[in-house]
Coordinates of C-alpha atoms in Angstrom, one line a residue:
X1 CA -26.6 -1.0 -11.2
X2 CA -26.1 2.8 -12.9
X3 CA -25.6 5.5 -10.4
X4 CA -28.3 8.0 -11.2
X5 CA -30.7 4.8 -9.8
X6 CA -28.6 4.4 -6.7
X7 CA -30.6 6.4 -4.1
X8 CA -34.0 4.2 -5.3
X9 CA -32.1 0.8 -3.4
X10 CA -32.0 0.1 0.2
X11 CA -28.3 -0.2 1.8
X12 CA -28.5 -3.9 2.4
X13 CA -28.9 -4.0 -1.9
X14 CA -26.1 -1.0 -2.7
X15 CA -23.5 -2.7 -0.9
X16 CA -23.3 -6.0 -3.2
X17 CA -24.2 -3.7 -6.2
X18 CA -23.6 -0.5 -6.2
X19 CA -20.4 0.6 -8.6
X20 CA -20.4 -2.3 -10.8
X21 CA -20.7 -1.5 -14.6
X22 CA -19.5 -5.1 -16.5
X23 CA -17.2 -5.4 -18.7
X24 CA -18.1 -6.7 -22.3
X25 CA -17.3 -10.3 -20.9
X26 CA -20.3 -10.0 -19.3
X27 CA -19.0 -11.1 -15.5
X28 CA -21.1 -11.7 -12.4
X29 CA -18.5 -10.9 -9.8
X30 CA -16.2 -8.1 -9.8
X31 CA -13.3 -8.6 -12.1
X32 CA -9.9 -7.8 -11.1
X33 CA -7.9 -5.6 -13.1
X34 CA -3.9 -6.1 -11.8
X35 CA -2.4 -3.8 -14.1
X36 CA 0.0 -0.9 -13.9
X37 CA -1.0 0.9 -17.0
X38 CA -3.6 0.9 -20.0
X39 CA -3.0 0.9 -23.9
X40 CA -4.3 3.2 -26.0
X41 CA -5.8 3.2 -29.7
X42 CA -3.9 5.9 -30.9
X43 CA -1.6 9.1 -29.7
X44 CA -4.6 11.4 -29.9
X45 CA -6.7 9.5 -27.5
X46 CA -3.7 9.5 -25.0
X47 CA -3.8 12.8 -25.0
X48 CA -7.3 13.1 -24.2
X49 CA -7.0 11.0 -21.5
X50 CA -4.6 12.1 -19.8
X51 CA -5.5 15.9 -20.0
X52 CA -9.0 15.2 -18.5
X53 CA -10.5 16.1 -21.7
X54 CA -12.1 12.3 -22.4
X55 CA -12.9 10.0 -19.3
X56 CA -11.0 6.8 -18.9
X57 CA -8.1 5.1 -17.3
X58 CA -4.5 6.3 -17.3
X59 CA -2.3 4.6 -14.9
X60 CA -3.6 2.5 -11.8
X61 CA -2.0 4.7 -8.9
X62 CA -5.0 6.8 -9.1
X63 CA -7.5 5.4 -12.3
X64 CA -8.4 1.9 -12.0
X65 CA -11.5 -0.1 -12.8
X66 CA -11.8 -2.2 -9.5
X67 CA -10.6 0.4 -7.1
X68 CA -13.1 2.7 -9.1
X69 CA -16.0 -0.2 -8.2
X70 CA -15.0 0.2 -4.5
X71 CA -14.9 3.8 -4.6
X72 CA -18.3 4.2 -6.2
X73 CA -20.0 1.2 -3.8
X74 CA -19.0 3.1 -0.7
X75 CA -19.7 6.5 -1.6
X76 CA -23.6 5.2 -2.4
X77 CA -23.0 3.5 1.1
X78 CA -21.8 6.6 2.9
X79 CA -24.9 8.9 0.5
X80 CA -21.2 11.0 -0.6
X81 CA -20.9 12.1 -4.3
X82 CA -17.1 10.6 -4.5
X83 CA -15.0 8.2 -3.0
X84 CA -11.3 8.3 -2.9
X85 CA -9.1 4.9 -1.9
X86 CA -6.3 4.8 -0.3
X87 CA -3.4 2.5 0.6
X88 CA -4.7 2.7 4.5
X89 CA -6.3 4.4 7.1
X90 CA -4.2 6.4 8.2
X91 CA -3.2 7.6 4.3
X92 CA -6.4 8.3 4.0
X93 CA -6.2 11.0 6.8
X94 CA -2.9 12.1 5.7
X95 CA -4.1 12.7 2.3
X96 CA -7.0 14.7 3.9
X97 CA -4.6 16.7 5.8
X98 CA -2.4 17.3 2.4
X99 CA -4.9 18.3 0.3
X100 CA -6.8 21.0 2.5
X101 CA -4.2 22.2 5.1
X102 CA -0.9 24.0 4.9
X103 CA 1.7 25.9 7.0
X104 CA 0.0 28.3 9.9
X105 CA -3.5 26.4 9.6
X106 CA -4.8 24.8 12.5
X107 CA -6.4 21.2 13.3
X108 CA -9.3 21.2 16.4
X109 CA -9.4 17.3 17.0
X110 CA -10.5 15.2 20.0
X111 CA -8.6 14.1 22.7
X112 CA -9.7 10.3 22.2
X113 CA -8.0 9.3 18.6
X114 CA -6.0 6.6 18.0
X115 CA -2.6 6.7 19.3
X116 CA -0.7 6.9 15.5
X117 CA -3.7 9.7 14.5
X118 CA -2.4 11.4 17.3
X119 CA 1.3 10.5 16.1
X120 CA 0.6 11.8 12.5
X121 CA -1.0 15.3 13.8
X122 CA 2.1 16.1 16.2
X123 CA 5.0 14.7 15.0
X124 CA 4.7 14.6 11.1
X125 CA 2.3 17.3 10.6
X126 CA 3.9 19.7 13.1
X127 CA 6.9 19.5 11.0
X128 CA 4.9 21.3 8.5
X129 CA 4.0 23.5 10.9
X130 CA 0.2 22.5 11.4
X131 CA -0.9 22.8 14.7
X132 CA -3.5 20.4 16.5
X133 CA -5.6 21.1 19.5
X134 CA -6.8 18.4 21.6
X135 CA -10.2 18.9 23.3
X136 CA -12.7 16.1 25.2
X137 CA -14.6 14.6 22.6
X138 CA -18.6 15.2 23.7
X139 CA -17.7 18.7 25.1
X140 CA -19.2 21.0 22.4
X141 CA -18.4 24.1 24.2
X142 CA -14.3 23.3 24.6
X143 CA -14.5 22.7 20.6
X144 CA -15.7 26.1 20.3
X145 CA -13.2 27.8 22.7
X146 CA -10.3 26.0 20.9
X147 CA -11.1 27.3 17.8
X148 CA -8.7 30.3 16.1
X149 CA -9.2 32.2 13.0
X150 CA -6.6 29.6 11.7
X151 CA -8.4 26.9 12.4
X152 CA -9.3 24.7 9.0
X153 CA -10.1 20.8 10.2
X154 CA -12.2 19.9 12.8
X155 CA -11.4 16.3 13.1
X156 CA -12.9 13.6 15.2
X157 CA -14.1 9.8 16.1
X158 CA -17.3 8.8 17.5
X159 CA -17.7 6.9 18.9
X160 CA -14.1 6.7 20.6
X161 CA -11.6 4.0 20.2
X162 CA -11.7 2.6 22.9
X163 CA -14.0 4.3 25.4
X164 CA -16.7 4.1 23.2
X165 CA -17.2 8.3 24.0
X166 CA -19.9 9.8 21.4
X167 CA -19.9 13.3 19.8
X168 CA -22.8 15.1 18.3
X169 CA -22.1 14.7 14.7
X170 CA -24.8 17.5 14.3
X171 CA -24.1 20.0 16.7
X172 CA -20.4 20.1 15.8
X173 CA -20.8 20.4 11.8
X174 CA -22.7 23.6 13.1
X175 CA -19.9 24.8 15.0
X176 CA -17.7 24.0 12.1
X177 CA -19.2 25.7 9.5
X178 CA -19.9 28.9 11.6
X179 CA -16.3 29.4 11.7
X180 CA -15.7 28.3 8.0
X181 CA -13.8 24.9 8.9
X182 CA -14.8 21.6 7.4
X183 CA -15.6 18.3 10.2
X184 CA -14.5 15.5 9.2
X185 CA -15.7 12.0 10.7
X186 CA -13.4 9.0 10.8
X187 CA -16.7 6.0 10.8
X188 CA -14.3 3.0 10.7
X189 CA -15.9 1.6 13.8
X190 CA -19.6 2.2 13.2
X191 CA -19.7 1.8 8.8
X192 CA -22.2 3.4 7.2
X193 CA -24.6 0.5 8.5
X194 CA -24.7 1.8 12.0
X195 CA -23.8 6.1 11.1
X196 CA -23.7 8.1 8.1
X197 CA -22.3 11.2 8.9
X198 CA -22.7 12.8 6.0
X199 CA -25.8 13.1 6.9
X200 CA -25.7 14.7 9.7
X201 CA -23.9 17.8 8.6
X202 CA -20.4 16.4 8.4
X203 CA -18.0 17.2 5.0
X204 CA -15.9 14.5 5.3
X205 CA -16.1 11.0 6.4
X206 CA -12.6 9.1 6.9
X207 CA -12.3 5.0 6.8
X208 CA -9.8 2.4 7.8
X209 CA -11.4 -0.1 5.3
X210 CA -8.6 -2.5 7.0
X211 CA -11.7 -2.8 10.1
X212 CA -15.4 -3.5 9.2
X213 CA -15.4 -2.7 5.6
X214 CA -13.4 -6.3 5.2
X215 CA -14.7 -7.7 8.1
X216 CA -12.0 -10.6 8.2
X217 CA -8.7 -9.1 8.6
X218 CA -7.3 -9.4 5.5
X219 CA -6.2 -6.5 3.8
X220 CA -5.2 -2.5 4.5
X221 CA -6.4 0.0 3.1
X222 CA -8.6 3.3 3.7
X223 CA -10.8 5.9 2.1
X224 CA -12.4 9.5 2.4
X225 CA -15.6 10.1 0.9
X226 CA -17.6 13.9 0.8
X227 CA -18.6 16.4 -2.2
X228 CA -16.9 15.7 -5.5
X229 CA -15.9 19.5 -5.6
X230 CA -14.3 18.8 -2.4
X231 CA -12.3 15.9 -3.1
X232 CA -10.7 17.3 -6.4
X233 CA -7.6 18.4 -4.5
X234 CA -8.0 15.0 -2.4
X235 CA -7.7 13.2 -6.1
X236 CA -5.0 15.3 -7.1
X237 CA -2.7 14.2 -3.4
X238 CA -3.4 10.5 -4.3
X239 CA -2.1 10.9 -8.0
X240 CA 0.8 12.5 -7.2
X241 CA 1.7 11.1 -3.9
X242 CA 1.1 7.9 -4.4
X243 CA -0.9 6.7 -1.0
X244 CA -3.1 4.3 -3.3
X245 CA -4.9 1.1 -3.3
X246 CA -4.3 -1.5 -4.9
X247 CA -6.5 -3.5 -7.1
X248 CA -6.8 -7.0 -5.3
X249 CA -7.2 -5.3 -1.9
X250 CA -10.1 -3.0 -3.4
X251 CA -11.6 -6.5 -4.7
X252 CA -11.2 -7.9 -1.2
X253 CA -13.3 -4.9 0.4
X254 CA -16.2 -5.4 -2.1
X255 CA -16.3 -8.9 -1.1
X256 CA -16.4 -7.8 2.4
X257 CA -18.8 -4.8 1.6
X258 CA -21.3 -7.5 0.6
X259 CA -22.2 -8.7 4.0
X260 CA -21.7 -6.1 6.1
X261 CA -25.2 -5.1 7.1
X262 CA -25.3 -9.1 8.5
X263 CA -21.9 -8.8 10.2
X264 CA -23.1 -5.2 11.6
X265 CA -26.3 -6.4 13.0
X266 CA -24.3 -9.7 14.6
X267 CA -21.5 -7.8 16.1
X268 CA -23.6 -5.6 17.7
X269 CA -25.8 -8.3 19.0
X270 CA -23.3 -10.2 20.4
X271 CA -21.5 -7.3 21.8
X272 CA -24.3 -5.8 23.9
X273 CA -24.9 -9.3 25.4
X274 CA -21.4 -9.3 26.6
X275 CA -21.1 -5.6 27.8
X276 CA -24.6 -6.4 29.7
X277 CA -22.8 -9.8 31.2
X278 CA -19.2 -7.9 32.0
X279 CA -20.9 -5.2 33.4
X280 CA -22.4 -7.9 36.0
X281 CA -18.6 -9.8 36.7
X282 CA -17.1 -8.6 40.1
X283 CA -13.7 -8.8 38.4
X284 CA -14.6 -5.6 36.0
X285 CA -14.7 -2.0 37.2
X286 CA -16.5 -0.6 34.4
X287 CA -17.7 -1.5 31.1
X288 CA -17.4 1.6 28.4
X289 CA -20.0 0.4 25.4
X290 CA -22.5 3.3 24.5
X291 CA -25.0 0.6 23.5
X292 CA -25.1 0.2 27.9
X293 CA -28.0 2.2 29.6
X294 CA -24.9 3.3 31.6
X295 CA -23.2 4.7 29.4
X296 CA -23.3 8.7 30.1
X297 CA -24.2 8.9 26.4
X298 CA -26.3 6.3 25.3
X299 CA -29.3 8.3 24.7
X300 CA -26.9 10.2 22.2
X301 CA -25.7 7.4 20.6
X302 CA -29.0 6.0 20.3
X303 CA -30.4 9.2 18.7
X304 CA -27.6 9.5 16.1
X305 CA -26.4 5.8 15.5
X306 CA -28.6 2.5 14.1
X307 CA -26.3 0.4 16.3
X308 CA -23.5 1.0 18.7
X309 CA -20.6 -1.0 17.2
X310 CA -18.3 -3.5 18.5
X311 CA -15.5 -2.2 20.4
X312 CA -15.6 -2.7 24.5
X313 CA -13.3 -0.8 26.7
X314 CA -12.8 -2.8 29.8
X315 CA -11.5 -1.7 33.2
X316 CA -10.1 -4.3 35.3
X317 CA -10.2 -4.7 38.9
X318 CA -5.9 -5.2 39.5
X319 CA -4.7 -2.3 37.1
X320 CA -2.4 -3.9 34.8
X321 CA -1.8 -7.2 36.3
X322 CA -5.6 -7.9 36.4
X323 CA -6.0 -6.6 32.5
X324 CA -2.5 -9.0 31.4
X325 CA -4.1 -11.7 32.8
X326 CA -7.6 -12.2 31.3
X327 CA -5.8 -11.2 27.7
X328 CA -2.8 -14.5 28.6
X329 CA -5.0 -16.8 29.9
X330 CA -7.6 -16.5 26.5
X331 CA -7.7 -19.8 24.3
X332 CA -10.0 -18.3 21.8
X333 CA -9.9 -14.5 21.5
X334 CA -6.6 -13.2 19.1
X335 CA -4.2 -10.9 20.8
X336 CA -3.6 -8.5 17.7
X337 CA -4.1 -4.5 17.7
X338 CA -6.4 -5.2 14.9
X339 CA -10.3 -5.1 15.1
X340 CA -12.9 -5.5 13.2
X341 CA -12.8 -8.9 12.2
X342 CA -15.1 -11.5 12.9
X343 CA -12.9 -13.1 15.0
X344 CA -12.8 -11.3 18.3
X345 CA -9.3 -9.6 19.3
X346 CA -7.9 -8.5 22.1
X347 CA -5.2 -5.9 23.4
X348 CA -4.2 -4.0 26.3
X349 CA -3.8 -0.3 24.9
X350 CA -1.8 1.2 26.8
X351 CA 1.1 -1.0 25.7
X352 CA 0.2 -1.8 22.2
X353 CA -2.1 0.8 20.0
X354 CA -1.7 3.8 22.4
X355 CA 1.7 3.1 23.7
X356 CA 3.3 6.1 21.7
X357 CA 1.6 8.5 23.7
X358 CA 2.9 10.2 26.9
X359 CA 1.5 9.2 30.5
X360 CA -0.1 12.9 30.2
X361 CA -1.9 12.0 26.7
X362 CA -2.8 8.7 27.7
X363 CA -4.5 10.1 31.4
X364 CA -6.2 12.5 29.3
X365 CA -7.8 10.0 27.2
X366 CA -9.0 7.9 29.8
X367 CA -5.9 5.4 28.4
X368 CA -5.5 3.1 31.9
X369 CA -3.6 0.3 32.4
X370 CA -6.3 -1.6 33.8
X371 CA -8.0 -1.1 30.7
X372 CA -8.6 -4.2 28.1
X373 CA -10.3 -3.9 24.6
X374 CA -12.2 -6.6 22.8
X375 CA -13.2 -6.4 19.8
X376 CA -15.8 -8.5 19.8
X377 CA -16.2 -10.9 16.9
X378 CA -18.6 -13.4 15.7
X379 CA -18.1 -16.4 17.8
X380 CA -21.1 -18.2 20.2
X381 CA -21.7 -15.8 23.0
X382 CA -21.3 -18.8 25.8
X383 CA -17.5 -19.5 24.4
X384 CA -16.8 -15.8 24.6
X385 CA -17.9 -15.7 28.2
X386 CA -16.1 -19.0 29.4
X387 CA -12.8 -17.1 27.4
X388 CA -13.0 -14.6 29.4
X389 CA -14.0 -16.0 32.4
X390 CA -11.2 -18.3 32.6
X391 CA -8.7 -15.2 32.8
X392 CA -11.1 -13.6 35.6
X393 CA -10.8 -16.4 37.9
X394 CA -6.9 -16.3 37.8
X395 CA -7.0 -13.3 39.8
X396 CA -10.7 -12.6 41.0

């Protein structure tokens, strides 16, 4: 499949074949290509190369042929005119950071980010004297009060790990731009199956391909996709950094790229049948999924997403005794920080993936320590529930 024909396929078709131009040995699947470096015919050509004056490969922290595949596949996905990979999620937002932001400019980002986002913004790029400011996530007026004439990055998640809080994509691109600051959208949880913020006004949209993109938990590694122009300097942090991908995990994401419309309709299925049947257990106190008519922004998460994802926040009755004992007593669901994967996980926040946070951050982010969240994976509904149900009863 050539790219000028991409935008004439469906999704479904673009993710098992967008990005793949074979080789002259005529392959089916994606090849591999484990190499550091690639041979050239003659000095001249070299040179061309690696000036940027002829196209081709040069060394494989930043040009190679499989990472390329991946990087074309879910740019189509994500309707972005580039793609770059990088070595995880969280390179991929430090590479963001690097290649638009420097000493004196200032990040607007919402309160509800994963704990070692939060880490990166304070600790690591504080030291280069980038400020963050935290506001609530679906309060469009506190983004605009928080915003300087230093401001650069509006940066958020929606919806929220692991409150499952929403943000309009929309409305906040317009606030962005008005103040000349670029959004960008970290979509791990939703994919481009489920939200393409691109679409709706956002510049750049940030992955943990480590999640969804996979699907089975077996690999790291992240990416940033947006306007070509845009991601020049983006390109230029990656080959002189070094955050990159490697070949055999970019492999391992097109192989999980493949299915991911079918995994992303199933999770979501199987999730809203358990939020619906939590949400009805006297153990739980609340249920956060925005796929929930309770949710206080489902009708905005219905308006800007196909789906609402796969990530439950639970509040359990018995604060953190209550919450420890439906994760210990689980015979099927993985206790890992991971998610994702179609095998359902689950992790008590407040101690594991937001631990690094102060009592005051984690407050703020509605981060309890009654709160559980599953992942919720692929397995039959009825063993889910009787998983979960056998913790319940230990304390209900």
């Amino acid at each position: 499949m050539h790219d000028d024909h991409d935008n004439a396929f469906a999704l479904d078709t673009l993710a098992i074949r967008a990005g793949h131009d074979r080789t002259h040995e005529q392959e089916h699947g994606e090849p591999i290509f484990p190499t550091s470096s690639f041979v050239y015919g003659s000095a001249a050509e070299a040179a061309r190369k690696f000036s940027g004056e002829e196209p081709g490969n040069i060394y494989s922290r930043f040009t190679n042929p499989t990472v390329r595949t991946f990087e074309q596949r879910l740019a189509a996905l994500e309707g972005g005119e580039q793609c770059v990979a990088t070595s995880s999620g969280m390179a991929a937002i430090l590479a963001t950071a690097l290649a638009f932001l420097q000493a004196g400019d200032e990040i607007v980002a919402s309160r509800s980010l994963f704990g070692s986002t939060v880490s990166l913004f304070d600790k690591y790029l504080g030291k280069l004297g980038i400020v963050t400011h935290y506001v609530e996530l679906g309060d469009l007026d506190a983004w605009q009060a928080a915003i300087t004439s230093k401001t650069r990055l509006l940066f958020a998640e929606t919806p929220s790990n692991p409150l499952s809080e929403v943000v309009d994509i929309a409305a906040l691109a317009e606030i962005a731009h008005r103040h000349d600051a670029w959004l960008a959208i970290d979509n791990c949880f939703l994919t481009p199956v489920l939200q393409r913020p691109l679409d709706l006004g956002a510049d750049l949209v940030i992955h943990s391909a480590t999640k969804y993109l996979d699907g089975q938990g077996r690999a790291i590694g992240g990416a940033v996709v947006g306007p070509e122009e845009m991601l020049k300097e983006l390109v230029g942090v990656v080959r002189t950094c070094g955050p990159c991908m490697s070949p055999f995990n970019a492999w391992i994401f097109l192989k999980g790229l493949e299915t991911l419309g079918l995994r992303m309709k199933a999770h979501c299925e199987n999730t809203l049948a358990l939020a619906q049947w939590l949400e009805a257990q006297p153990e739980i106190a609340r249920v956060h999924y925005s796929g929930l008519e309770s949710h206080p922004q489902h009708a905005l998460a219905k308006q800007q997403q196909r789906g609402f994802g796969a990530v439950l926040g639970v509040e359990v009755k018995g604060g953190r005794d209550g919450a420890w004992a439906l994760i210990d007593h689980s015979q099927l669901m993985s206790i890992t920080g991971n998610l994702g994967d179609v095998k359902t996980t689950v992790t008590h926040p407040a101690t594991t993936t937001h631990a690094r946070l102060s009592d005051a951050q984690k407050t703020a982010a509605g981060i309890s320590e009654g709160l559980v969240r599953i992942a919720v994976g692929l397995e039959a509904l009825d063993d889910l529930k009787r998983d979960i149900r056998r913790g319940l009863d230990t304390f209900g």
